Amino acid sequence: MFDLSLGVLGSAGVALALAFSVYAAIAGAVGAQRRDARLQTSARLTSIGVFLAVTTAVVAMMAALLTDDFSVKYVAEHSRIDSPLWVKVVTLWAALEGSVLLWAWLLTGYTAILSVTTPNTALRPWAISVMHTVQVFFLGVVAFAANPFIVLAAPPLDGPGANPLLQNHWMMAVHPVLMYLGFVGLTVPFAFAMAALITKRPGTEWMRLTRRWTLAGWGFLTAAIISGGWWSYEVLGWGGFWAWDPVENVSIMPWLTATAFIHSVQVQERRRMLKAWNLLLIVLTFSLTLLGTFLIRSGVISSVHAFGDGPVGPYFLTFFLIVAFASLTLVALRWDQVRDRSELDAVVSREGAFLGVNVLFLSLAFAVLLGTIFPLLVEAVTGARVTVGAPFFDQVSLPLWMIVFALMGVGPLLPWRRAETQTLKRNLTWMLGAAALAAGIALALGMRKVYPTITIGLAGWNLASFALLLAGAIVPRARITGRSFASVFKSYAYENKRRFGSMIVHLGAVIVALGITGASGYRVDQQLRLEYGVPTAFQGYELVATEPFAERTGGRLSVGVLVDVFQNGRQVTTLSPRINTFGNQQMNVPTASVRYTIGHDLYLSLAGSVTPDAPSVIIRAVQSPMVTWIWIGGAVMALGTIYTLSPARERVRRRVTSESTAGVEA
Amino acid sequence: MTRLRTSRSLAPLAWLALLALLALAPAAAAQEQELDPRVFEIANELRCPTCVSESVGQSNAAIAREMRTLIQEQLETGANRAEVLVFFQERYGDWILLDPPKRGVNLALWLLPVAAALGGLTMLGVLLRRWRAAGAAHVEADPADVARVRAVLGATDVGGPAEEDDEPWRT
Amino acid sequence: MRRVFVSGLVVTMLGALFVFGLLRGQPDRDIPSNLIGRTSPAFALPLYEHYAAAFGPVLDLEAHRGRPMIINFWASWCGPCYEEAPHLERIWQRYQDDVLVIGIQTQDRDARAAGRAFIDRFGLSFPNAIDNDSRVSITYGLFGVPETFFVKADGTVMHKHAGPVTEAMMTERIEAMLR
């Protein structure tokens, strides 16, 4: 008899979506080739059908998770009855199969939206066909390689629950989704770039159509990386936010190339140059998302958070190779159309700065990629085993980052085409002054480390640059129109969303850089013995362990200790570092307790065991200056992206001084 | 905090159950002691031998804890950072150093990114020069005229069309 | 066409590298020991009481130089160690006149009871010592347990094996050392 269980429903949804997607990929391409409008429309409408079918599958999985339906393999392997509700929801993407399903679902959602909203251009049918082709791969993986919907003949009564490290922090509800939204968002410009190559229209059309998608994808990726850092900080128990682990590296590589991309597309938009370069960048970015997934899901490279090695490695590798080869070949075949016949007016110009920063971002991405796969490369060639760790990545990337930040201050001040040396010199003088002042203050305050001091100088440099940008925009206008600075600023910010938004994002980047500098340059990491009731000094604090505790909440057991924290004789907070265990899993998760302040964080984590009769407890205490700035800066970057993307109201045609200049712009 | 305090009434039996649970992990059995900040600085340069891609400073594995203790002892007997690193390198080989020594095959690792950055910038320089030569072939407007036009536009133009507003405003 | 060829070449090389990675399996296995060809580091560790009669309370490696040795590191929580223990015992039974087999319980702090249970379970008659603070583990550059070192009569380390050992494999090594 046919039994309609959730597993069967999910499998059916995925299978149906796969079949539809295969059809749409072909129909889109054939329709475009033959200029058959009906086929093209049919492919577009199919996108919606595919989305609905995968949505059905996702809903089935969610229902199975929430109702503890252990007949579904994924639920049986990764969920648990007494987990709290949010953990069950999050379990959808807490393991490999579910996360591929989520990825596929978001992809179908994007494709559906694209199918409806993209204006009718020659690119559209091809782009939608490419989106479906990518989708066929992901749905194929869900259907064949990592099917979460397999129905178990003998369902267990309960499951083991999600990975303890993942259910230990609510950030896990956010971070993976942001990451996939970013990856999927960057698929859209890739699809349009392919369409542009196929149709021999490598102009700016494809990037104008996808500008919002690219920016949104980049913004999601940025937010994902920062939130991932916060997750590591709170969960991994050693008070760090970035360890250059392969998982982190493969998320930053596409971010670096995407960052290069969103800068260099502007050069093409304004100056009609870099056609081939931009196409290669988006191919690289998209390929790196696939390569990264392969690297961390296949066990080829050792990574601390390679959650759930699975059978998907070879599939992702194959798809990566196909995508890389097909798209590079396409670029090569269209070389005559995409090669630049560029002309440049001045090296010191906006486009010059953007090109420079492009090279730097690419070099950074290359260094990270090389460091990540170097052990594999050496083993393949010589058989030797080598280690490449955080110190390498720091040493190689820090100088490059410094130049990036220096250029970040200069670039926006330079006009397109040429620099007026007079203005430039004046601006640079101000910025150098600010940089020297900031670095001087840092030195006076006793800072001696090289990179932190330079970073602080560069923060001053960039702040001066922001001030000059704003002043240059607002002061003359206010002077001419007689309006107040605030009102001119408001209309400037409002009418130049893209430019003002980018300033916010850059400001966020400066804040993040300061946070990273403080937290990694001046962190104090110490292991202390706290006798109960006896104050122990740590970095200007007095820590007093008061009593051990044990508690059970929602399938989680915690054993920890309460530590009263005093500063200048006054109690400022009570922290409760603990060790969590989940359900019947045998993994202990030392969970830190953090006092967040704007100046520095006090981070306590249990280093030894807690027993009720022991006279003392061993605590790992970390003081990290300015960590909070990283999260704040990340939020600022996200806000800046949102601001840039926020719909611009129809431009006020009436100009500020429309009377005096009527006709000039008409 | 009241939530925590009340839950402490969980008392003896639950404690035993919890402790039994915690004792299962080998990591929990390591003896812990106080460690200097310097210990973690050095430990962060060593790769934990039994872990997957973690440093001795980060890891909770039993051997990482023992290594931190050992580093503390070595520092107390007057060893410096380099000596401690050499001690571990002699036993585990270069593999244990997270900062790969700049010799042998590792030279490729250190030199390639530098070569890529320098090569990229050089290539960019060559291209820019070539493009500028192409750009210079055009008829140039009289700079004085340009300045006059800009003086008018620069001060009055609130920006171009919404999506193309990128000409910086200048004084 | 040349560009197509170049991109094909790049992709093929990357593909070859990663296929190698897939075929190789887990990355952190069988990392070569830095001790091969060097003198096996000395240590003196307390022995389980089972061996007091034959070896005294403490096993000092220096006192046993001059004959080939098999030094096996194990822990009571380690699954593969249970697999290999009978093989080690059989080897000891066969070669005890020529080869010294030493067991060292390591990375297993304050687990004497579990260690005793391990020894009794397999009736291990070769000396088993306790490396409570894992120092010898660090001295020998262990990447995990079990690991087994084969030391020649002149004291130099000939081979290290990571993972469980088998009787056949050890026999081969011993014959090589005795030759």
PDB file of N, CA, C and O in Angstrom, chain B residues 105-130:
ATOM      1  N   VAL B 105      60.125  23.239   0.938  1.00  0.00           N
ATOM      2  CA  VAL B 105      58.935  23.370   0.111  1.00  0.00           C
ATOM      3  C   VAL B 105      58.052  24.522   0.588  1.00  0.00           C
ATOM      4  O   VAL B 105      57.313  25.117  -0.175  1.00  0.00           O
ATOM      5  N   ASN B 106      58.181  24.862   1.869  1.00  0.00           N
ATOM      6  CA  ASN B 106      57.363  25.953   2.402  1.00  0.00           C
ATOM      7  C   ASN B 106      57.687  27.302   1.781  1.00  0.00           C
ATOM      8  O   ASN B 106      56.893  28.231   1.855  1.00  0.00           O
ATOM      9  N   LEU B 107      58.871  27.391   1.194  1.00  0.00           N
ATOM     10  CA  LEU B 107      59.223  28.663   0.558  1.00  0.00           C
ATOM     11  C   LEU B 107      58.193  29.033  -0.507  1.00  0.00           C
ATOM     12  O   LEU B 107      57.851  30.198  -0.682  1.00  0.00           O
ATOM     13  N   ALA B 108      57.707  28.008  -1.194  1.00  0.00           N
ATOM     14  CA  ALA B 108      56.690  28.262  -2.220  1.00  0.00           C
ATOM     15  C   ALA B 108      55.471  28.922  -1.592  1.00  0.00           C
ATOM     16  O   ALA B 108      54.892  29.873  -2.127  1.00  0.00           O
ATOM     17  N   LEU B 109      55.102  28.415  -0.417  1.00  0.00           N
ATOM     18  CA  LEU B 109      53.943  28.962   0.283  1.00  0.00           C
ATOM     19  C   LEU B 109      54.131  30.440   0.612  1.00  0.00           C
ATOM     20  O   LEU B 109      53.223  31.248   0.460  1.00  0.00           O
ATOM     21  N   TRP B 110      55.332  30.776   1.042  1.00  0.00           N
ATOM     22  CA  TRP B 110      55.575  32.161   1.444  1.00  0.00           C
ATOM     23  C   TRP B 110      55.779  33.073   0.241  1.00  0.00           C
ATOM     24  O   TRP B 110      55.385  34.240   0.261  1.00  0.00           O
ATOM     25  N   LEU B 111      56.422  32.532  -0.785  1.00  0.00           N
ATOM     26  CA  LEU B 111      56.798  33.416  -1.887  1.00  0.00           C
ATOM     27  C   LEU B 111      55.670  33.607  -2.901  1.00  0.00           C
ATOM     28  O   LEU B 111      55.533  34.679  -3.481  1.00  0.00           O
ATOM     29  N   LEU B 112      54.855  32.562  -3.113  1.00  0.00           N
ATOM     30  CA  LEU B 112      53.831  32.679  -4.156  1.00  0.00           C
ATOM     31  C   LEU B 112      52.856  33.835  -3.923  1.00  0.00           C
ATOM     32  O   LEU B 112      52.571  34.585  -4.853  1.00  0.00           O
ATOM     33  N   PRO B 113      52.311  34.002  -2.710  1.00  0.00           N
ATOM     34  CA  PRO B 113      51.387  35.136  -2.533  1.00  0.00           C
ATOM     35  C   PRO B 113      52.080  36.476  -2.769  1.00  0.00           C
ATOM     36  O   PRO B 113      51.498  37.383  -3.373  1.00  0.00           O
ATOM     37  N   VAL B 114      53.322  36.584  -2.313  1.00  0.00           N
ATOM     38  CA  VAL B 114      54.061  37.831  -2.537  1.00  0.00           C
ATOM     39  C   VAL B 114      54.236  38.042  -4.032  1.00  0.00           C
ATOM     40  O   VAL B 114      53.988  39.132  -4.565  1.00  0.00           O
ATOM     41  N   ALA B 115      54.628  36.946  -4.724  1.00  0.00           N
ATOM     42  CA  ALA B 115      54.804  37.048  -6.174  1.00  0.00           C
ATOM     43  C   ALA B 115      53.485  37.414  -6.839  1.00  0.00           C
ATOM     44  O   ALA B 115      53.453  38.238  -7.762  1.00  0.00           O
ATOM     45  N   ALA B 116      52.394  36.837  -6.361  1.00  0.00           N
ATOM     46  CA  ALA B 116      51.091  37.125  -6.961  1.00  0.00           C
ATOM     47  C   ALA B 116      50.747  38.591  -6.788  1.00  0.00           C
ATOM     48  O   ALA B 116      50.323  39.266  -7.738  1.00  0.00           O
ATOM     49  N   ALA B 117      50.944  39.109  -5.573  1.00  0.00           N
ATOM     50  CA  ALA B 117      50.603  40.510  -5.316  1.00  0.00           C
ATOM     51  C   ALA B 117      51.483  41.435  -6.146  1.00  0.00           C
ATOM     52  O   ALA B 117      50.989  42.340  -6.828  1.00  0.00           O
ATOM     53  N   LEU B 118      52.795  41.169  -6.110  1.00  0.00           N
ATOM     54  CA  LEU B 118      53.705  42.042  -6.865  1.00  0.00           C
ATOM     55  C   LEU B 118      53.460  41.904  -8.367  1.00  0.00           C
ATOM     56  O   LEU B 118      53.383  42.900  -9.088  1.00  0.00           O
ATOM     57  N   GLY B 119      53.315  40.650  -8.820  1.00  0.00           N
ATOM     58  CA  GLY B 119      53.053  40.421 -10.240  1.00  0.00           C
ATOM     59  C   GLY B 119      51.770  41.101 -10.676  1.00  0.00           C
ATOM     60  O   GLY B 119      51.709  41.749 -11.726  1.00  0.00           O
ATOM     61  N   GLY B 120      50.737  40.970  -9.850  1.00  0.00           N
ATOM     62  CA  GLY B 120      49.451  41.586 -10.173  1.00  0.00           C
ATOM     63  C   GLY B 120      49.575  43.088 -10.289  1.00  0.00           C
ATOM     64  O   GLY B 120      49.095  43.701 -11.244  1.00  0.00           O
ATOM     65  N   LEU B 121      50.267  43.680  -9.316  1.00  0.00           N
ATOM     66  CA  LEU B 121      50.397  45.133  -9.341  1.00  0.00           C
ATOM     67  C   LEU B 121      51.251  45.590 -10.522  1.00  0.00           C
ATOM     68  O   LEU B 121      50.952  46.608 -11.156  1.00  0.00           O
ATOM     69  N   THR B 122      52.298  44.822 -10.823  1.00  0.00           N
ATOM     70  CA  THR B 122      53.135  45.176 -11.973  1.00  0.00           C
ATOM     71  C   THR B 122      52.327  45.114 -13.265  1.00  0.00           C
ATOM     72  O   THR B 122      52.365  46.027 -14.095  1.00  0.00           O
ATOM     73  N   MET B 123      51.565  44.010 -13.386  1.00  0.00           N
ATOM     74  CA  MET B 123      50.766  43.854 -14.597  1.00  0.00           C
ATOM     75  C   MET B 123      49.772  45.006 -14.710  1.00  0.00           C
ATOM     76  O   MET B 123      49.559  45.573 -15.782  1.00  0.00           O
ATOM     77  N   LEU B 124      49.184  45.348 -13.562  1.00  0.00           N
ATOM     78  CA  LEU B 124      48.235  46.461 -13.561  1.00  0.00           C
ATOM     79  C   LEU B 124      48.924  47.741 -14.012  1.00  0.00           C
ATOM     80  O   LEU B 124      48.381  48.497 -14.831  1.00  0.00           O
ATOM     81  N   GLY B 125      50.140  47.942 -13.524  1.00  0.00           N
ATOM     82  CA  GLY B 125      50.888  49.137 -13.902  1.00  0.00           C
ATOM     83  C   GLY B 125      51.112  49.197 -15.405  1.00  0.00           C
ATOM     84  O   GLY B 125      50.863  50.230 -16.047  1.00  0.00           O
ATOM     85  N   VAL B 126      51.527  48.041 -15.964  1.00  0.00           N
ATOM     86  CA  VAL B 126      51.771  47.994 -17.411  1.00  0.00           C
ATOM     87  C   VAL B 126      50.490  48.290 -18.174  1.00  0.00           C
ATOM     88  O   VAL B 126      50.461  49.096 -19.113  1.00  0.00           O
ATOM     89  N   LEU B 127      49.394  47.655 -17.731  1.00  0.00           N
ATOM     90  CA  LEU B 127      48.113  47.854 -18.420  1.00  0.00           C
ATOM     91  C   LEU B 127      47.668  49.304 -18.345  1.00  0.00           C
ATOM     92  O   LEU B 127      47.242  49.899 -19.336  1.00  0.00           O
ATOM     93  N   LEU B 128      47.792  49.861 -17.128  1.00  0.00           N
ATOM     94  CA  LEU B 128      47.352  51.244 -16.952  1.00  0.00           C
ATOM     95  C   LEU B 128      48.120  52.171 -17.892  1.00  0.00           C
ATOM     96  O   LEU B 128      47.559  53.058 -18.516  1.00  0.00           O
ATOM     97  N   ARG B 129      49.420  51.904 -17.996  1.00  0.00           N
ATOM     98  CA  ARG B 129      50.246  52.744 -18.856  1.00  0.00           C
ATOM     99  C   ARG B 129      49.764  52.643 -20.310  1.00  0.00           C
ATOM    100  O   ARG B 129      49.607  53.635 -21.001  1.00  0.00           O
ATOM    101  N   ARG B 130      49.501  51.367 -20.684  1.00  0.00           N
ATOM    102  CA  ARG B 130      49.072  51.161 -22.068  1.00  0.00           C
ATOM    103  C   ARG B 130      47.721  51.847 -22.307  1.00  0.00           C
ATOM    104  O   ARG B 130      47.504  52.505 -23.309  1.00  0.00           O
TER     105      ARG B 130
END
